[in-house]
Coordinates of C-alpha atoms in Angstrom, one line a residue:
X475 CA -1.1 3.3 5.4
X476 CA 0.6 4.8 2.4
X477 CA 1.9 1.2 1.7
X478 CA -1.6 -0.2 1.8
X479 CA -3.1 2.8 -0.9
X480 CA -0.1 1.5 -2.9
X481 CA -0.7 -2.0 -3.3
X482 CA -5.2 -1.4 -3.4
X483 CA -6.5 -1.1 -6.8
X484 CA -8.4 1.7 -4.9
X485 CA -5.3 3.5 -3.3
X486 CA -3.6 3.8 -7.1
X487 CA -6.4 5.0 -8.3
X488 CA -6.9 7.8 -5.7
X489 CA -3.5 8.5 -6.1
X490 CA -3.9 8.6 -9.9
X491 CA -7.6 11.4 -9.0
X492 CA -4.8 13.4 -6.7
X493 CA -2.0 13.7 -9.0
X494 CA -3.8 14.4 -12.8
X495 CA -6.9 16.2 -11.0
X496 CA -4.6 18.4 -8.7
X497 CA -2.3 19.1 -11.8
X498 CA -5.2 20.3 -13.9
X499 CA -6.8 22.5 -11.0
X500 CA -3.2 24.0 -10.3
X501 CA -2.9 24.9 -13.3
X502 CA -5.9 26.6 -14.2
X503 CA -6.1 28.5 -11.0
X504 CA -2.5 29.7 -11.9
X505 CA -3.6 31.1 -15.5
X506 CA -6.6 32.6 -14.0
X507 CA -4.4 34.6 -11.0
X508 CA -1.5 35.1 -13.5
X509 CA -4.4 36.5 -15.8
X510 CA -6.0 38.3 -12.9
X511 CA -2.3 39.4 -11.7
X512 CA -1.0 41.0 -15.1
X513 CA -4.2 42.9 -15.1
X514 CA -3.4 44.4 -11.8
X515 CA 0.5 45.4 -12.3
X516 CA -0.6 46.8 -15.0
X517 CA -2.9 49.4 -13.6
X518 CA -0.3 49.9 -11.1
X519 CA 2.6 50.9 -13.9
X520 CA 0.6 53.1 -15.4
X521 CA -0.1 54.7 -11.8
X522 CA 3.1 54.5 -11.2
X523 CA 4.1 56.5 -14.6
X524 CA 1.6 59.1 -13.5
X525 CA 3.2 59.4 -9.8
X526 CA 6.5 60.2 -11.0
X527 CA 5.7 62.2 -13.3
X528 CA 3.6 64.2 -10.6
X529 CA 6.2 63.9 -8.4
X530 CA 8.5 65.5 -10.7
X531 CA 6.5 68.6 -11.4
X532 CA 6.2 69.0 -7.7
X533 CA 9.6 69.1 -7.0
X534 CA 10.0 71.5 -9.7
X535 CA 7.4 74.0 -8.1
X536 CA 9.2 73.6 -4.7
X537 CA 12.0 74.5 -2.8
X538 CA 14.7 72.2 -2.4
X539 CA 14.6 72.4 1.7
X540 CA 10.9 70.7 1.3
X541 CA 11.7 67.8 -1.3
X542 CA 12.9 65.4 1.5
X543 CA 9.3 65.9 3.1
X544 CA 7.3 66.1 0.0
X545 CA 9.4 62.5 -0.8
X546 CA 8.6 60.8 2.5
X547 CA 4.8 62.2 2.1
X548 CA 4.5 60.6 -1.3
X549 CA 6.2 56.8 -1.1
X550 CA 3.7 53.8 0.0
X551 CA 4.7 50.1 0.7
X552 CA 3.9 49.8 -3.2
X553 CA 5.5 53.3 -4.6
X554 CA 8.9 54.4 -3.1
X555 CA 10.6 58.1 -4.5
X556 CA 13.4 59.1 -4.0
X557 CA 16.3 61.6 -5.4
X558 CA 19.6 60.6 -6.3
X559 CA 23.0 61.1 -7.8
X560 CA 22.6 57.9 -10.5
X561 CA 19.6 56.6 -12.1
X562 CA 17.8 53.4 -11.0
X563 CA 17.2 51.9 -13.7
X564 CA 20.1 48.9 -14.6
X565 CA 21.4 49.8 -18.8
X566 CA 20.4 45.9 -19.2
X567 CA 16.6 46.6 -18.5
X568 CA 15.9 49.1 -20.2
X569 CA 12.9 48.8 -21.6
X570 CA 12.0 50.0 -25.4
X571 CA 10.9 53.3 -26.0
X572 CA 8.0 52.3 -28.1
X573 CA 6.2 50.6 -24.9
X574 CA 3.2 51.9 -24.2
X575 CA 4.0 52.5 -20.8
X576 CA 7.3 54.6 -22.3
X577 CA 5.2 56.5 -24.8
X578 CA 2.8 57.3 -21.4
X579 CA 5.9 58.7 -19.5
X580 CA 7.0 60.9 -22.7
X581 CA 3.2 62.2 -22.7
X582 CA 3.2 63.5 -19.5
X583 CA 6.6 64.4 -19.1
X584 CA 7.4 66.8 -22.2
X585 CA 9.7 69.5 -21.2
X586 CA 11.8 67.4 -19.1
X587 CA 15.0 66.0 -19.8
X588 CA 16.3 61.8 -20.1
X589 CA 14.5 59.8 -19.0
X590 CA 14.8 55.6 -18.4
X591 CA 12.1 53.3 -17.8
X592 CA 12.4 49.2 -16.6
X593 CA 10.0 46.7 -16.7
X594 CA 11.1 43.3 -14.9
X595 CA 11.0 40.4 -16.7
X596 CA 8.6 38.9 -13.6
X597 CA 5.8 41.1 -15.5
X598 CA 5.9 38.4 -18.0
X599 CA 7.1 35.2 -16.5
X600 CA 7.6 33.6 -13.1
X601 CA 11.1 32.7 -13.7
X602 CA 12.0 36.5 -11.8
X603 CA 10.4 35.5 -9.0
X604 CA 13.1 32.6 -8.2
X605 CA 16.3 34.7 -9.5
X606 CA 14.4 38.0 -7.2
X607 CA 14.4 35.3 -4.5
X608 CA 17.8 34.0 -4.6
X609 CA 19.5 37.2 -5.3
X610 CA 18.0 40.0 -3.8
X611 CA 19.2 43.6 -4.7
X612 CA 17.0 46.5 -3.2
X613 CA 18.2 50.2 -3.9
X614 CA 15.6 51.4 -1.9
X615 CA 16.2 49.2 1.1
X616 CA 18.6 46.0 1.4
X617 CA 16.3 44.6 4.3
X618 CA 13.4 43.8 2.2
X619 CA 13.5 40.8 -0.1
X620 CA 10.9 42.2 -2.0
X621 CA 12.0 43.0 -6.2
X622 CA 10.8 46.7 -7.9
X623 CA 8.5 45.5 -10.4
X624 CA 9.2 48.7 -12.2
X625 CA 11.1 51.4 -12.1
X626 CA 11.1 54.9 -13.5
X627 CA 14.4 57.2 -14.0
X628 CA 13.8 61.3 -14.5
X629 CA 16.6 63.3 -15.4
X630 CA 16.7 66.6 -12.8
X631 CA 19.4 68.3 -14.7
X632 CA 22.5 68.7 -11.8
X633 CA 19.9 67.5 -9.0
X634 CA 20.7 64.2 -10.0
X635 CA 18.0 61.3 -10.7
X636 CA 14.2 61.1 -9.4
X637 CA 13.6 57.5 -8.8
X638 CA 10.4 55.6 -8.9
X639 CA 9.9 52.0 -8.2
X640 CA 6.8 50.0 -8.1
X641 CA 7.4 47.2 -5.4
X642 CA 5.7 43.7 -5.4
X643 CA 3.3 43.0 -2.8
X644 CA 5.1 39.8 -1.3
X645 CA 8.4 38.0 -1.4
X646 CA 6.3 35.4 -2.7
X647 CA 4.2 35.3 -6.1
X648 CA 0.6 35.9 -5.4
X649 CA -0.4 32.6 -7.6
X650 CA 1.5 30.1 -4.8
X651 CA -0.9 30.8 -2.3
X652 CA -4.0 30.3 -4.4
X653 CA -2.6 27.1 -5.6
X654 CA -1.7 25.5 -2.7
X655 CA -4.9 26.5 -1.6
X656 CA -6.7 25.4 -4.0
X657 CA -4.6 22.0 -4.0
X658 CA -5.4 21.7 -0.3
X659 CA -8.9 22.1 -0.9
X660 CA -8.9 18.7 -3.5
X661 CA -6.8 16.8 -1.8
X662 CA -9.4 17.1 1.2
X663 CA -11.8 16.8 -0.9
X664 CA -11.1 13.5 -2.4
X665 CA -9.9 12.3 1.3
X666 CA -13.1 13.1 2.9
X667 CA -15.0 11.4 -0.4
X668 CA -12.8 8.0 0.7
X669 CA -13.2 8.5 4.0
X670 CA -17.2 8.4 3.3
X671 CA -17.2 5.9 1.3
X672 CA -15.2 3.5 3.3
X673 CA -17.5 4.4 6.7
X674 CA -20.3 3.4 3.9
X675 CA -18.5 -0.2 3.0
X676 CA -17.2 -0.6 6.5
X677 CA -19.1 -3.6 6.6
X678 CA -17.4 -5.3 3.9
X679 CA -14.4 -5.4 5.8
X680 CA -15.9 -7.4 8.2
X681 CA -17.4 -9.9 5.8
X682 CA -13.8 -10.4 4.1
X683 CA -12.1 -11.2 7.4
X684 CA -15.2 -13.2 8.4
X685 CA -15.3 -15.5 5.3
X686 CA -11.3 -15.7 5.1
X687 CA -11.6 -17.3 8.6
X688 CA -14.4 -19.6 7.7
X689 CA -12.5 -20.7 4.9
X690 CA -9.7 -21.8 7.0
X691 CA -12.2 -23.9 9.1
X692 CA -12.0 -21.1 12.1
X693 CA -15.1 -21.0 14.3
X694 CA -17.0 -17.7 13.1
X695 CA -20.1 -16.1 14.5
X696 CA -22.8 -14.4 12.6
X697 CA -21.6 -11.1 11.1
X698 CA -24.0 -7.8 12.2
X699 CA -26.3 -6.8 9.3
X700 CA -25.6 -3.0 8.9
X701 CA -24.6 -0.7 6.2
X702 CA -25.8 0.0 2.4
X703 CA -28.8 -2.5 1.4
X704 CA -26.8 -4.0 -0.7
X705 CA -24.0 -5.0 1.9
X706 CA -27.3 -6.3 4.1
X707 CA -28.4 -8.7 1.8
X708 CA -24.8 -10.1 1.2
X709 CA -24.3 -10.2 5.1
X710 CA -27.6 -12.3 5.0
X711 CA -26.6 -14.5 2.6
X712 CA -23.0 -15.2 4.2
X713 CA -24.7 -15.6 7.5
X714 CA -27.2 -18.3 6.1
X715 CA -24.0 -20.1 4.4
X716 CA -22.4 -20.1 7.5
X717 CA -25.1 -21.6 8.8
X718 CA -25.7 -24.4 6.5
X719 CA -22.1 -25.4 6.4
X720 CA -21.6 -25.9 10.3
X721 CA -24.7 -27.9 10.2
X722 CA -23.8 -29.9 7.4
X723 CA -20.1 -30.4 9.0
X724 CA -21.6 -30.9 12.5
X725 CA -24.1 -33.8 11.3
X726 CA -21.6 -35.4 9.6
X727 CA -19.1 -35.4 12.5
X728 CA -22.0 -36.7 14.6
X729 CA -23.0 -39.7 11.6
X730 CA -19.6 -40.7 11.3
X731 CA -19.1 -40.7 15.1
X732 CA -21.9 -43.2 15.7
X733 CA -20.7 -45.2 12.7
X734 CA -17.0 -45.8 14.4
X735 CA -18.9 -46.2 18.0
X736 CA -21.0 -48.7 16.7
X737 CA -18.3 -50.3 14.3
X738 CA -16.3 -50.6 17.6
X739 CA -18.8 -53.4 19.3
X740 CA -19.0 -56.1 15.9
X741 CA -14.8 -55.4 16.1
X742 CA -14.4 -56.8 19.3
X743 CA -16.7 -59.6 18.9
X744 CA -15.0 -61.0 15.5
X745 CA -11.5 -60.3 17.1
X746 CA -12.7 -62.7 20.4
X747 CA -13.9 -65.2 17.7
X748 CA -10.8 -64.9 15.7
X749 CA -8.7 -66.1 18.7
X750 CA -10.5 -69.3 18.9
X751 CA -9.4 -70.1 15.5
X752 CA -7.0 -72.8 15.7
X753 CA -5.4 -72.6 12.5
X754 CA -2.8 -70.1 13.1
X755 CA -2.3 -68.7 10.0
X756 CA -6.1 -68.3 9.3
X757 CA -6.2 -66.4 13.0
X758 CA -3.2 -64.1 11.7
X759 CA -5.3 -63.2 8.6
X760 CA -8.5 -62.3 10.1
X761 CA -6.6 -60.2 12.8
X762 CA -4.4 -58.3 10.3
X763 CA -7.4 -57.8 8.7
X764 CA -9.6 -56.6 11.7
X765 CA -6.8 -54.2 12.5
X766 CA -6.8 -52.8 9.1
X767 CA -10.5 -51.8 9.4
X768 CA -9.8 -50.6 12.8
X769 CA -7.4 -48.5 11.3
X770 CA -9.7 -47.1 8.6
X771 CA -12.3 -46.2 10.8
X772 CA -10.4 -44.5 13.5
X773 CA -8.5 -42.6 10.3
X774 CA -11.5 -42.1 8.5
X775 CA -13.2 -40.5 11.9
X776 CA -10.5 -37.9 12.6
X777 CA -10.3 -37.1 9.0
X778 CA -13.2 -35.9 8.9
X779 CA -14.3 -34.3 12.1
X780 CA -11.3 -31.9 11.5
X781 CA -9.6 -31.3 15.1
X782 CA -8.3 -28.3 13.3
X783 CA -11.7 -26.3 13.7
X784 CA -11.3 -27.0 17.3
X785 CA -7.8 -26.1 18.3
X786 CA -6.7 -22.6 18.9
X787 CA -4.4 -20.6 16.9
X788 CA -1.5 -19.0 19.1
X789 CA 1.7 -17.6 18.0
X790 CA 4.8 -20.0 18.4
X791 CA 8.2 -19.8 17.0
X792 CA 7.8 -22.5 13.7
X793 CA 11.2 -23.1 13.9
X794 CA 11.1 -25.2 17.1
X795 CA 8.5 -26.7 16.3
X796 CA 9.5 -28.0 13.2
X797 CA 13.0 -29.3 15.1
X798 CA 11.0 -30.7 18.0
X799 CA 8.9 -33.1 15.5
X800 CA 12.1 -34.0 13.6
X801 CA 13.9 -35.0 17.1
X802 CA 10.9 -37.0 18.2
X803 CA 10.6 -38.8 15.0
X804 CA 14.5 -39.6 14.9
X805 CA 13.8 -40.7 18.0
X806 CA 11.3 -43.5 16.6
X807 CA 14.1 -44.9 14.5
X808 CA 13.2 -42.2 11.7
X809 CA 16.3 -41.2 9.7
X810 CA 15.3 -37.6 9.6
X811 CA 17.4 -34.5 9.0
X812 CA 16.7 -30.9 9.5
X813 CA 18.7 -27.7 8.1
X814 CA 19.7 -25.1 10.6
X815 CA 16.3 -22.9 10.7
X816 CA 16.4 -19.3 12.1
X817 CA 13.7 -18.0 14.8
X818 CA 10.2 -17.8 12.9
X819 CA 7.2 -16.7 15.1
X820 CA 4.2 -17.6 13.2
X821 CA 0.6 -17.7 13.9
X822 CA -0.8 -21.1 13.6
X823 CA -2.6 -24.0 15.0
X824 CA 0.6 -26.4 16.8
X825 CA -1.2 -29.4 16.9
X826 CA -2.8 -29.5 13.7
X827 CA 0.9 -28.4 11.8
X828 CA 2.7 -31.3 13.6
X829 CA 0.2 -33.3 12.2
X830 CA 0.8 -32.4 9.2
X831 CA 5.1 -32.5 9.1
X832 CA 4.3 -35.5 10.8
X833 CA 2.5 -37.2 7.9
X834 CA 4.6 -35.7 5.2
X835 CA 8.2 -36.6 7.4
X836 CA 6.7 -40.7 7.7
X837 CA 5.9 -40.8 4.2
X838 CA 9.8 -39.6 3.3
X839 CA 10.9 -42.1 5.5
X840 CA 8.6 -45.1 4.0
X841 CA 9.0 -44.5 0.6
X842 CA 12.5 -42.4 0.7
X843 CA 14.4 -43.9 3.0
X844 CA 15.2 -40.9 4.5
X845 CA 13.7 -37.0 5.3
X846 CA 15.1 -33.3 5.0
X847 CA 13.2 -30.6 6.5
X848 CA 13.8 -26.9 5.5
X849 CA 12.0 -23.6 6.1
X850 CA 12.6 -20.7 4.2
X851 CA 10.8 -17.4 3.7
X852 CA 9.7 -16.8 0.0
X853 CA 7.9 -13.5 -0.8
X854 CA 5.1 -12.9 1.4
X855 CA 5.0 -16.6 2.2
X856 CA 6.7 -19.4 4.9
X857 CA 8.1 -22.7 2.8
X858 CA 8.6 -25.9 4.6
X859 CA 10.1 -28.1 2.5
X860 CA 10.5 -32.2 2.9
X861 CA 12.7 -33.7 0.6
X862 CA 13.8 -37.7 0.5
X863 CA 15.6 -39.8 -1.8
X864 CA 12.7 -42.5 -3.2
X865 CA 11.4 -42.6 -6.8
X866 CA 9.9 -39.6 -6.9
X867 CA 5.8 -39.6 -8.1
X868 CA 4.7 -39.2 -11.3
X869 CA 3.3 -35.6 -12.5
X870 CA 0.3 -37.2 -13.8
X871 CA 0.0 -38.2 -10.2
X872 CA 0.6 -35.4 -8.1
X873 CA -3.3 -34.1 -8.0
X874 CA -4.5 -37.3 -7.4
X875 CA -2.2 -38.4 -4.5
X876 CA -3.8 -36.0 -2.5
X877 CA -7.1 -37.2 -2.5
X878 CA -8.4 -39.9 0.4
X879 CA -7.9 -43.3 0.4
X880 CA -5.7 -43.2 -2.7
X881 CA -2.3 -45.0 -2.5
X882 CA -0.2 -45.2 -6.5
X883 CA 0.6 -48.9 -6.5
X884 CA 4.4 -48.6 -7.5
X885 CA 5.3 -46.6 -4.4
X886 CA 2.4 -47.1 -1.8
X887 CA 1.3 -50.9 -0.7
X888 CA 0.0 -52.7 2.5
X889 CA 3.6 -53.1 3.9
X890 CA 4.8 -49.7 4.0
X891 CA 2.2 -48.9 5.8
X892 CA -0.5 -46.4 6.1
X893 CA -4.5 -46.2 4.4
X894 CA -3.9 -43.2 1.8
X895 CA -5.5 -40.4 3.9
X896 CA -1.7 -38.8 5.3
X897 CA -1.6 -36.8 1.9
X898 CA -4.9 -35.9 1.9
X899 CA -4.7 -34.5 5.8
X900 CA -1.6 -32.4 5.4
X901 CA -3.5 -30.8 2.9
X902 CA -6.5 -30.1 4.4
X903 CA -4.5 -28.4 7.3
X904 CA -2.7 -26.6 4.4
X905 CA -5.5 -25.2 3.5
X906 CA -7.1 -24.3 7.0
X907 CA -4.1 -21.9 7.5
X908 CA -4.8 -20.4 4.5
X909 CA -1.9 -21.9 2.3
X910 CA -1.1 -24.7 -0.1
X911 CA 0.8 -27.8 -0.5
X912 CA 2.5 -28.6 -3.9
X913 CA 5.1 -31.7 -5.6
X914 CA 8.1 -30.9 -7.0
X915 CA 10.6 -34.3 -8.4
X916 CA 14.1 -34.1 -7.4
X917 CA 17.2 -34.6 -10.0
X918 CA 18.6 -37.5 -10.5
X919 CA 16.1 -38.7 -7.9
X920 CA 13.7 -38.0 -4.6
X921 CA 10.5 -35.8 -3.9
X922 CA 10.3 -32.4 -2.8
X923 CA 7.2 -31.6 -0.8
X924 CA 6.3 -28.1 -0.1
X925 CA 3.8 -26.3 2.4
X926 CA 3.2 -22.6 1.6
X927 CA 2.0 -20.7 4.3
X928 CA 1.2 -17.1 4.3
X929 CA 2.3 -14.9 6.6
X930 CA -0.7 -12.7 6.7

């Protein structure tokens, strides 16, 4: 699936929606909680200024057999106290006295003795929350990841240190969730928006594959008219095309038809007359020359008609069948070769493709002397290639050799054989699989003819 977005104009640009879209709604959600955030710690220093100096005061005014209580009673999840024999606060953090939040502490703390006060640097930047993560150090408690947002020092003359420290709520910062929340919520979003939109246009899906098959002369029944107006009135339409075009194809099947069946009975007749001729070469003349319309009509008839429409495509290995024609045709005094060729299932219609190598093999052989058959895979595509060693064609020529009936007069006459329509057929089964059939002149001599076929 992810291969398909990628190569749809419509998967880059949903990808394109995701990625600029997603970045600006991160972004902004993250100013707005970092904004929110600051706000927050901030009230929560200032408490936590206002705590320990409390705290201090407290201990002051009690006896020392009562501190450990009044120390357990006080800390929170957020706010942890405690008493000890060095001062929290690292000499590197200290923060500088003219802060606000120092000048607070002096306030309410005026007859006591040193005091220290640290910030952490994640106040002002995210940075501290990956160097908190990677190397946690906890004085309070070594088990919790968690890093002291702040932390107040108070000097207790020879009690040692009261210690207050301002925790953060999570291990993580609070903005991750919110933006991966928020980046959850758009990327949804614009999933469920294609997701619509393609049950909406569902039906053109249909009509693609529909008129890719019709234009490979596959037998296709009217398409359901459902969806948006719009896709109802193009389903019409294609339905009323497909209409016309069977009927047109059908009649003309059915005219021609009657023309070689009734073409068949004035045949016979002037080939029984020509065998009373007694002057043999006369006779010789008029026969070569009732075979040759018998020959054009029969031709003509299953160049049109188009078995091609009526034969089923199944899966076969391309390979073998490309070997077995070249072994049947070597086998008719054809001097045809064929390259080793590797295993190569491929969907197709077998008749209508021998047909065509067939055509393209005889004509190698007439005008080339000899044939070499190759397939290769090229891209997304199958190549079968048919080479000889003849004159080549001219590349004024190569569009008009493929149309019926047309035979160049330096390389096609009455003695090699053939009525110009083997060109012209190979195509048109070219085409029905959904490929192409090109020219390509050989150095110092020969043709190359190549049948592109693709593979989906």
């Amino acid at each position: 699936m992810i291969r398909q977005l990628q190569k749809s104009l419509s998967g880059r640009v949903i990808g394109l929606l995701i990625l600029v879209f997603g970045l600006v709604n991160a972004v902004t959600v993250y100013i707005y909680y970092e904004e929110r955030g600051r706000a927050v710690r901030w009230t929560q220093m200032e408490d936590l200024v206002t705590r320990s100096a409390s705290v201090q005061r407290l201990l002051n005014d009690t006896p020392a057999e009562l501190h450990s209580q009044i120390l357990a009673s006080v800390s929170t999840d957020l706010f942890r106290f405690a008493v000890q024999p060095l001062p929290a606060v690292i000499k590197e953090d200290l923060t500088d006295q003219s802060h606000p939040l120092y000048q607070e502490l002096i306030s309410k703390m005026e007859a006591a003795g040193s005091m220290e006060l640290s910030i952490s640097p994640r106040y002002y930047w995210c940075y501290s929350w990956i160097k908190n993560l990677l190397n946690p150090q906890l004085f309070f408690n070594q088990s919790d990841n968690r890093r002291p947002l702040a932390i107040v020092s108070i000097r207790r003359d020879k009690a040692g240190w009261l210690n207050g420290t301002l925790m953060s709520s999570s291990v993580f910062p609070g903005w991750l969730a919110a933006v991966l929340v928020a980046l959850g919520l758009f990327v949804f979003s614009v999933i469920a928006i294609v997701l619509i939109v393609r049950y909406a246009t569902r039906s053109l899906d249909v009509l693609i594959k529909a008129s890719d098959q019709l234009g490979r002369g596959e037998t296709v029944g009217p398409i359901p008219e459902e969806g948006p107006e719009d896709v109802r009135r193009t389903t019409c339409a294609f339905n009323r095309m497909r209409e016309r075009i069977e009927r047109f194809v059908k009649n003309r099947t059915l005219m021609l038809a009657a023309i070689s069946h009734d073409l068949r009975t004035p045949l016979t007749s002037l080939r029984l007359q020509a065998e009373f001729i007694d002057d043999l070469a006369t006779r010789q003349r008029m026969l070569r020359t009732l075979d040759d319309m018998q020959e054009m009509t029969e031709a003509t008839l299953a160049f049109t008609r188009e078995d091609i429409a009526c034969e089923d495509k199944r899966c076969i290995d391309l390979a073998a069948l490309i070997e077995s024609q070249c072994e049947d045709l070597c086998e008719m005094g054809l001097k045809v070769s064929c390259d080793e060729l590797r295993r190569t299932p491929y969907t197709c219609s077998p008749g209508a493709m021998k047909r065509a190598l067939a055509n393209l093999i005889e004509n190698a052989c007439h005008y080339g002397e000899s044939a070499r058959v190759g397939l290769a895979r090229v891209g997304d595509e199958l190549h079968i290639t048919v080479q000889d060693q003849g004159p080549g064609i001219p590349e004024q020529d190569w569009l008009r050799v493929f149309d019926p009936f047309v035979r160049l007069e330096n390389s096609r006459n009455r003695h090699t054989g053939g009525i110009g329509l083997g060109m012209a057929i190979a195509r048109t089964i070219s085409h029905a699989h959904g490929g192409d059939i090109a020219l390509r002149n050989l150095q110092p001599q020969g043709l190359e003819v190549t049948i592109s076929l693709p593979l989906s």
